[in-house]
Amino acid sequence: MAYLPHPTNNRLLNLLEATDEKSLLSHMQLIYLSEGETLFENGQKLAYAYFPVSAVISMIVEPVGMIAIESATIRNEGVFGVPLLRDDHLTTRANVQCEGYCYRVEVGLLQESINRSDAFVEILLKYLQLRMSKIAQMAICSRHHSVEQQLCRVLLNILDCLPDNTISITQHIIATKLNVRRESITFHVGNLSREGVINLKRGKIIVLDRSVLEKKCCECYQIIALETARLLPCSINHVSRLEVNKEPPEVFNNPLGA
C-alpha cells in the first residue's frame, strides 16, 4: 500500500473538514517541497496558498542594507498566503526551510470559501491569534533563554509535524532562525550528539531521545504547544493509508513553474 499525507494532516484543513466549506479540500494539490525552494518573492502577486503537512516554510524579511531575518515559521498548524485581509501582495519572501509535503490551493478558490463561510473565517482568525502569541513568546525566548534551550525548542517544533524522528535541516538554517553564529549551533549540536540525544547525517538530524530534548528545552515550547491545542484543537494522523485500488493524489514538484 502507498502512504501519502492527507490534507487533514494540517490542523487548519483538519478543522475545515467540519465546516460547510469542506468541499475546498477536493481542490487541494499535494506537492513536495525541496529544502531551499522559493515559494514567493517580495512584491509578487500571490497565486497559491500553502498548507504544510511535513514541510516547514520560513517567511523572510530583508531590510534594505541589512541581513535578512526570519519573521515567522509555518508548519502543519498553519498556512502561507491566506488573503484574509483582502491583500494578495506581501512584502516577505517565503522559502522552504525543511523539505516535505504540502497542500496548495489557488488563492481565488480560497478567497471564495472565505467569503462564503463564517466558520472558516473563525478558524483563520484563531490561527492569526496563534501567530501573534508565537511572535510574543519568541521575543521572550530569544532574549532570556540559552542557545541550547532554543535549539531544543526548534527541533521539537519541527519534530511535532513529522511522521518519524528524522529532521531535514542544516545547522546553518538553525543558526539563521535563531540569529546566532553557526559555530554556536555546531557546539551545542555536537554536545547533543555526544550525549546520544541526536545522530547527525549530512543535512539531517535524527532525534534518538526526545525526552532529553524536552528536559533541556525552555518553557516556551510547552506554552506554544498548549496554545496551539487550545486555539486549533484537532487530532492529526501524520500519514493516511491509501487503498491499493485507489489512485494516490498527484504530487507536483516545482510549484512556481506549474
mmCIF file of C-alpha atoms in Angstrom:
data_model
loop_
_atom_site.group_PDB
_atom_site.id
_atom_site.type_symbol
_atom_site.label_atom_id
_atom_site.label_comp_id
_atom_site.label_asym_id
_atom_site.label_seq_id
_atom_site.Cartn_x
_atom_site.Cartn_y
_atom_site.Cartn_z
ATOM 1 C CA MET A 1 0.000 0.000 0.000
ATOM 2 C CA ALA A 2 1.085 3.579 -0.655
ATOM 3 C CA TYR A 3 1.319 6.143 2.117
ATOM 4 C CA LEU A 4 0.777 9.836 1.452
ATOM 5 C CA PRO A 5 -0.317 12.649 3.767
ATOM 6 C CA HIS A 6 -3.972 13.635 3.755
ATOM 7 C CA PRO A 7 -4.981 17.341 3.701
ATOM 8 C CA THR A 8 -6.364 16.993 7.219
ATOM 9 C CA ASN A 9 -2.831 16.295 8.490
ATOM 10 C CA ASN A 10 -2.687 20.105 8.505
ATOM 11 C CA ARG A 11 -4.514 21.499 11.549
ATOM 12 C CA LEU A 12 -6.398 24.202 9.659
ATOM 13 C CA LEU A 13 -7.594 21.811 6.977
ATOM 14 C CA ASN A 14 -8.478 19.300 9.688
ATOM 15 C CA LEU A 15 -10.815 21.868 11.244
ATOM 16 C CA LEU A 16 -12.085 22.941 7.827
ATOM 17 C CA GLU A 17 -13.398 19.411 7.243
ATOM 18 C CA ALA A 18 -16.070 20.001 9.899
ATOM 19 C CA THR A 19 -17.383 23.225 8.270
ATOM 20 C CA ASP A 20 -19.695 23.960 5.367
ATOM 21 C CA GLU A 21 -16.641 24.625 3.182
ATOM 22 C CA LYS A 22 -15.069 21.166 3.404
ATOM 23 C CA SER A 23 -15.503 20.806 -0.379
ATOM 24 C CA LEU A 24 -12.447 23.066 -0.709
ATOM 25 C CA LEU A 25 -10.338 20.052 0.264
ATOM 26 C CA SER A 26 -11.122 18.455 -3.106
ATOM 27 C CA HIS A 27 -9.332 21.355 -4.833
ATOM 28 C CA MET A 28 -6.101 20.880 -2.862
ATOM 29 C CA GLN A 29 -2.985 19.763 -4.749
ATOM 30 C CA LEU A 30 -0.375 17.698 -2.954
ATOM 31 C CA ILE A 31 3.132 18.963 -3.695
ATOM 32 C CA TYR A 32 6.581 18.036 -2.464
ATOM 33 C CA LEU A 33 8.753 20.965 -1.432
ATOM 34 C CA SER A 34 12.544 20.793 -1.541
ATOM 35 C CA GLU A 35 14.775 22.491 1.001
ATOM 36 C CA GLY A 36 15.752 25.990 -0.081
ATOM 37 C CA GLU A 37 12.974 26.269 -2.677
ATOM 38 C CA THR A 38 11.440 29.735 -3.005
ATOM 39 C CA LEU A 39 7.647 29.778 -2.956
ATOM 40 C CA PHE A 40 7.182 33.519 -3.047
ATOM 41 C CA GLU A 41 9.325 36.582 -3.719
ATOM 42 C CA ASN A 42 8.831 40.015 -2.212
ATOM 43 C CA GLY A 43 6.431 42.025 -4.365
ATOM 44 C CA GLN A 44 4.915 39.136 -6.306
ATOM 45 C CA LYS A 45 1.200 38.574 -6.523
ATOM 46 C CA LEU A 46 0.007 35.526 -4.626
ATOM 47 C CA ALA A 47 -1.159 32.683 -6.835
ATOM 48 C CA TYR A 48 -1.441 29.907 -4.231
ATOM 49 C CA ALA A 49 -1.919 29.420 -0.539
ATOM 50 C CA TYR A 50 0.247 26.696 1.012
ATOM 51 C CA PHE A 51 -0.843 24.406 3.855
ATOM 52 C CA PRO A 52 2.243 22.464 5.074
ATOM 53 C CA VAL A 53 1.955 18.882 6.239
ATOM 54 C CA SER A 54 5.531 17.746 6.854
ATOM 55 C CA ALA A 55 7.320 20.644 5.130
ATOM 56 C CA VAL A 56 8.316 23.792 7.028
ATOM 57 C CA ILE A 57 8.034 27.218 5.405
ATOM 58 C CA SER A 58 10.072 30.200 6.543
ATOM 59 C CA MET A 59 8.953 33.794 5.994
ATOM 60 C CA ILE A 60 11.939 36.062 5.439
ATOM 61 C CA VAL A 61 12.148 39.850 5.804
ATOM 62 C CA GLU A 62 15.022 41.613 4.052
ATOM 63 C CA PRO A 63 15.532 45.166 5.380
ATOM 64 C CA VAL A 64 17.442 47.418 2.972
ATOM 65 C CA GLY A 65 21.155 47.185 3.635
ATOM 66 C CA MET A 66 20.703 44.675 6.464
ATOM 67 C CA ILE A 67 20.933 40.909 6.923
ATOM 68 C CA ALA A 68 17.723 39.022 6.175
ATOM 69 C CA ILE A 69 15.865 37.692 9.217
ATOM 70 C CA GLU A 70 13.112 35.143 9.714
ATOM 71 C CA SER A 71 9.784 36.711 10.693
ATOM 72 C CA ALA A 72 7.727 33.520 11.012
ATOM 73 C CA THR A 73 7.859 29.747 10.640
ATOM 74 C CA ILE A 74 4.866 27.889 9.244
ATOM 75 C CA ARG A 75 4.418 24.202 9.981
ATOM 76 C CA ASN A 76 1.431 21.865 9.894
ATOM 77 C CA GLU A 77 -0.549 24.124 12.208
ATOM 78 C CA GLY A 78 -0.736 26.914 9.656
ATOM 79 C CA VAL A 79 -0.813 28.340 6.173
ATOM 80 C CA PHE A 80 1.127 30.743 3.992
ATOM 81 C CA GLY A 81 -0.746 33.026 1.613
ATOM 82 C CA VAL A 82 -4.227 33.433 3.096
ATOM 83 C CA PRO A 83 -5.794 36.596 1.582
ATOM 84 C CA LEU A 84 -7.860 37.169 4.722
ATOM 85 C CA LEU A 85 -7.183 40.910 4.709
ATOM 86 C CA ARG A 86 -8.110 41.227 1.007
ATOM 87 C CA ASP A 87 -4.497 41.960 0.104
ATOM 88 C CA ASP A 88 -2.690 39.453 -2.086
ATOM 89 C CA HIS A 89 0.632 41.330 -2.137
ATOM 90 C CA LEU A 90 3.155 40.566 0.603
ATOM 91 C CA THR A 91 6.476 42.179 1.485
ATOM 92 C CA THR A 92 8.141 38.980 2.688
ATOM 93 C CA ARG A 93 9.874 36.115 0.937
ATOM 94 C CA ALA A 94 8.771 32.539 1.563
ATOM 95 C CA ASN A 95 11.404 29.786 1.470
ATOM 96 C CA VAL A 96 11.180 26.081 2.222
ATOM 97 C CA GLN A 97 13.116 25.541 5.427
ATOM 98 C CA CYS A 98 12.598 21.789 5.732
ATOM 99 C CA GLU A 99 11.641 19.567 2.818
ATOM 100 C CA GLY A 100 8.398 17.644 2.887
ATOM 101 C CA TYR A 101 4.792 17.534 1.743
ATOM 102 C CA CYS A 102 2.430 20.463 1.448
ATOM 103 C CA TYR A 103 -1.042 21.091 0.056
ATOM 104 C CA ARG A 104 -1.697 24.155 -2.070
ATOM 105 C CA VAL A 105 -4.835 25.776 -3.447
ATOM 106 C CA GLU A 106 -5.420 28.691 -5.783
ATOM 107 C CA VAL A 107 -5.893 31.937 -3.874
ATOM 108 C CA GLY A 108 -9.075 32.727 -5.810
ATOM 109 C CA LEU A 109 -10.741 29.491 -4.716
ATOM 110 C CA LEU A 110 -9.628 30.032 -1.153
ATOM 111 C CA GLN A 111 -10.982 33.583 -1.141
ATOM 112 C CA GLU A 112 -14.368 32.374 -2.386
ATOM 113 C CA SER A 113 -14.522 29.894 0.504
ATOM 114 C CA ILE A 114 -13.580 32.587 2.997
ATOM 115 C CA ASN A 115 -16.296 34.882 1.643
ATOM 116 C CA ARG A 116 -18.933 32.142 1.989
ATOM 117 C CA SER A 117 -18.066 30.661 5.348
ATOM 118 C CA ASP A 118 -18.082 32.440 8.703
ATOM 119 C CA ALA A 119 -16.837 29.200 10.292
ATOM 120 C CA PHE A 120 -13.770 29.171 8.049
ATOM 121 C CA VAL A 121 -13.073 32.834 8.858
ATOM 122 C CA GLU A 122 -13.236 32.000 12.564
ATOM 123 C CA ILE A 123 -10.660 29.223 12.093
ATOM 124 C CA LEU A 124 -8.311 31.587 10.264
ATOM 125 C CA LEU A 125 -8.741 34.311 12.876
ATOM 126 C CA LYS A 126 -7.792 31.828 15.597
ATOM 127 C CA TYR A 127 -4.716 30.958 13.565
ATOM 128 C CA LEU A 128 -3.781 34.640 13.333
ATOM 129 C CA GLN A 129 -4.203 34.875 17.110
ATOM 130 C CA LEU A 130 -1.852 31.909 17.480
ATOM 131 C CA ARG A 131 0.669 33.617 15.205
ATOM 132 C CA MET A 132 0.593 36.730 17.397
ATOM 133 C CA SER A 133 1.087 34.610 20.522
ATOM 134 C CA LYS A 134 4.076 32.891 18.916
ATOM 135 C CA ILE A 135 5.695 36.181 17.953
ATOM 136 C CA ALA A 136 5.400 37.447 21.524
ATOM 137 C CA GLN A 137 6.720 34.205 23.028
ATOM 138 C CA MET A 138 9.653 34.003 20.611
ATOM 139 C CA ALA A 139 10.646 37.566 21.518
ATOM 140 C CA ILE A 140 10.860 36.461 25.143
ATOM 141 C CA CYS A 141 12.693 33.263 24.236
ATOM 142 C CA SER A 142 15.390 34.919 22.129
ATOM 143 C CA ARG A 143 16.128 37.439 24.879
ATOM 144 C CA HIS A 144 16.050 35.293 28.013
ATOM 145 C CA HIS A 145 16.844 31.675 27.087
ATOM 146 C CA SER A 146 20.111 29.973 26.199
ATOM 147 C CA VAL A 147 21.080 28.876 22.693
ATOM 148 C CA GLU A 148 20.847 25.239 23.790
ATOM 149 C CA GLN A 149 17.296 25.750 25.064
ATOM 150 C CA GLN A 150 16.278 27.482 21.841
ATOM 151 C CA LEU A 151 17.922 24.771 19.739
ATOM 152 C CA CYS A 152 15.928 22.084 21.557
ATOM 153 C CA ARG A 153 12.747 24.109 21.046
ATOM 154 C CA VAL A 154 13.374 24.353 17.298
ATOM 155 C CA LEU A 155 13.999 20.612 16.998
ATOM 156 C CA LEU A 156 10.875 19.724 18.989
ATOM 157 C CA ASN A 157 8.693 22.115 16.995
ATOM 158 C CA ILE A 158 9.744 20.551 13.707
ATOM 159 C CA LEU A 159 9.591 17.032 15.091
ATOM 160 C CA ASP A 160 5.932 17.546 16.014
ATOM 161 C CA CYS A 161 4.875 17.763 12.363
ATOM 162 C CA LEU A 162 6.900 14.804 11.087
ATOM 163 C CA PRO A 163 5.894 11.140 10.737
ATOM 164 C CA ASP A 164 9.285 9.981 12.041
ATOM 165 C CA ASN A 165 12.296 11.240 14.007
ATOM 166 C CA THR A 166 14.414 12.492 11.084
ATOM 167 C CA ILE A 167 14.602 16.280 10.661
ATOM 168 C CA SER A 168 15.863 17.580 7.317
ATOM 169 C CA ILE A 169 17.590 20.791 8.361
ATOM 170 C CA THR A 170 21.113 22.196 8.314
ATOM 171 C CA GLN A 171 22.968 23.821 11.160
ATOM 172 C CA HIS A 172 23.255 26.962 9.028
ATOM 173 C CA ILE A 173 19.460 27.223 8.806
ATOM 174 C CA ILE A 174 19.081 26.744 12.559
ATOM 175 C CA ALA A 175 21.653 29.481 13.172
ATOM 176 C CA THR A 176 19.746 31.799 10.841
ATOM 177 C CA LYS A 177 16.460 31.006 12.595
ATOM 178 C CA LEU A 178 17.910 31.849 15.986
ATOM 179 C CA ASN A 179 20.040 34.753 14.729
ATOM 180 C CA VAL A 180 23.208 33.322 16.261
ATOM 181 C CA ARG A 181 26.601 32.294 14.912
ATOM 182 C CA ARG A 182 26.753 28.915 13.233
ATOM 183 C CA GLU A 183 29.690 27.953 15.468
ATOM 184 C CA SER A 184 27.378 28.227 18.461
ATOM 185 C CA ILE A 185 24.868 25.826 16.911
ATOM 186 C CA THR A 186 27.667 23.438 15.907
ATOM 187 C CA PHE A 187 28.902 23.394 19.510
ATOM 188 C CA HIS A 188 25.505 22.568 21.020
ATOM 189 C CA VAL A 189 24.544 20.097 18.292
ATOM 190 C CA GLY A 190 27.855 18.351 18.921
ATOM 191 C CA ASN A 191 27.098 18.125 22.627
ATOM 192 C CA LEU A 192 23.682 16.596 21.963
ATOM 193 C CA SER A 193 25.265 14.104 19.590
ATOM 194 C CA ARG A 194 27.930 13.073 22.113
ATOM 195 C CA GLU A 195 25.222 12.635 24.760
ATOM 196 C CA GLY A 196 23.355 10.266 22.449
ATOM 197 C CA VAL A 197 20.316 12.547 22.146
ATOM 198 C CA ILE A 198 20.641 13.012 18.386
ATOM 199 C CA ASN A 199 22.510 11.484 15.480
ATOM 200 C CA LEU A 200 23.920 13.632 12.686
ATOM 201 C CA LYS A 201 23.842 12.947 8.956
ATOM 202 C CA ARG A 202 24.523 15.350 6.135
ATOM 203 C CA GLY A 203 21.674 17.853 6.161
ATOM 204 C CA LYS A 204 19.706 15.803 8.679
ATOM 205 C CA ILE A 205 19.313 15.493 12.432
ATOM 206 C CA ILE A 206 17.914 12.210 13.759
ATOM 207 C CA VAL A 207 16.360 12.501 17.214
ATOM 208 C CA LEU A 208 17.187 9.453 19.345
ATOM 209 C CA ASP A 209 15.853 10.606 22.715
ATOM 210 C CA ARG A 210 13.031 13.141 22.596
ATOM 211 C CA SER A 211 12.606 13.115 26.387
ATOM 212 C CA VAL A 212 16.053 14.660 26.872
ATOM 213 C CA LEU A 213 15.248 17.429 24.387
ATOM 214 C CA GLU A 214 12.078 18.179 26.348
ATOM 215 C CA LYS A 215 14.051 18.387 29.600
ATOM 216 C CA LYS A 216 16.672 20.685 28.098
ATOM 217 C CA CYS A 217 14.123 22.894 26.319
ATOM 218 C CA CYS A 218 12.777 26.120 27.800
ATOM 219 C CA GLU A 219 9.126 26.519 28.784
ATOM 220 C CA CYS A 220 8.345 28.334 25.516
ATOM 221 C CA TYR A 221 7.861 25.050 23.671
ATOM 222 C CA GLN A 222 5.172 23.866 26.086
ATOM 223 C CA ILE A 223 3.470 27.275 26.206
ATOM 224 C CA ILE A 224 3.091 27.398 22.412
ATOM 225 C CA ALA A 225 2.056 23.728 22.231
ATOM 226 C CA LEU A 226 -0.738 24.320 24.764
ATOM 227 C CA GLU A 227 -1.874 27.480 22.981
ATOM 228 C CA THR A 228 -1.943 25.633 19.655
ATOM 229 C CA ALA A 229 -4.051 22.846 21.141
ATOM 230 C CA ARG A 230 -6.412 25.399 22.705
ATOM 231 C CA LEU A 231 -6.968 27.515 19.592
ATOM 232 C CA LEU A 232 -6.767 24.796 16.946
ATOM 233 C CA PRO A 233 -7.895 21.575 18.661
ATOM 234 C CA CYS A 234 -7.787 18.531 16.429
ATOM 235 C CA SER A 235 -6.382 15.041 16.226
ATOM 236 C CA ILE A 236 -3.827 14.549 13.459
ATOM 237 C CA ASN A 237 -2.502 11.325 11.981
ATOM 238 C CA HIS A 238 0.767 12.019 10.216
ATOM 239 C CA VAL A 239 0.062 9.756 7.236
ATOM 240 C CA SER A 240 -3.038 8.244 5.732
ATOM 241 C CA ARG A 241 -3.369 4.805 4.196
ATOM 242 C CA LEU A 242 -4.357 4.738 0.535
ATOM 243 C CA GLU A 243 -6.015 1.540 -0.585
ATOM 244 C CA VAL A 244 -4.357 -0.327 -3.454
ATOM 245 C CA ASN A 245 -7.393 0.095 -5.706
ATOM 246 C CA LYS A 246 -7.392 3.863 -5.266
ATOM 247 C CA GLU A 247 -5.157 6.225 -7.176
ATOM 248 C CA PRO A 248 -2.974 8.368 -4.920
ATOM 249 C CA PRO A 249 -3.199 12.150 -5.362
ATOM 250 C CA GLU A 250 -0.903 13.599 -7.985
ATOM 251 C CA VAL A 251 2.263 15.001 -6.465
ATOM 252 C CA PHE A 252 3.661 18.130 -8.071
ATOM 253 C CA ASN A 253 7.231 19.357 -7.910
ATOM 254 C CA ASN A 254 8.402 22.913 -8.590
ATOM 255 C CA PRO A 255 5.083 24.643 -7.773
ATOM 256 C CA LEU A 256 6.246 28.031 -9.073
ATOM 257 C CA GLY A 257 6.650 26.580 -12.525
ATOM 258 C CA ALA A 258 3.261 24.888 -12.589
#
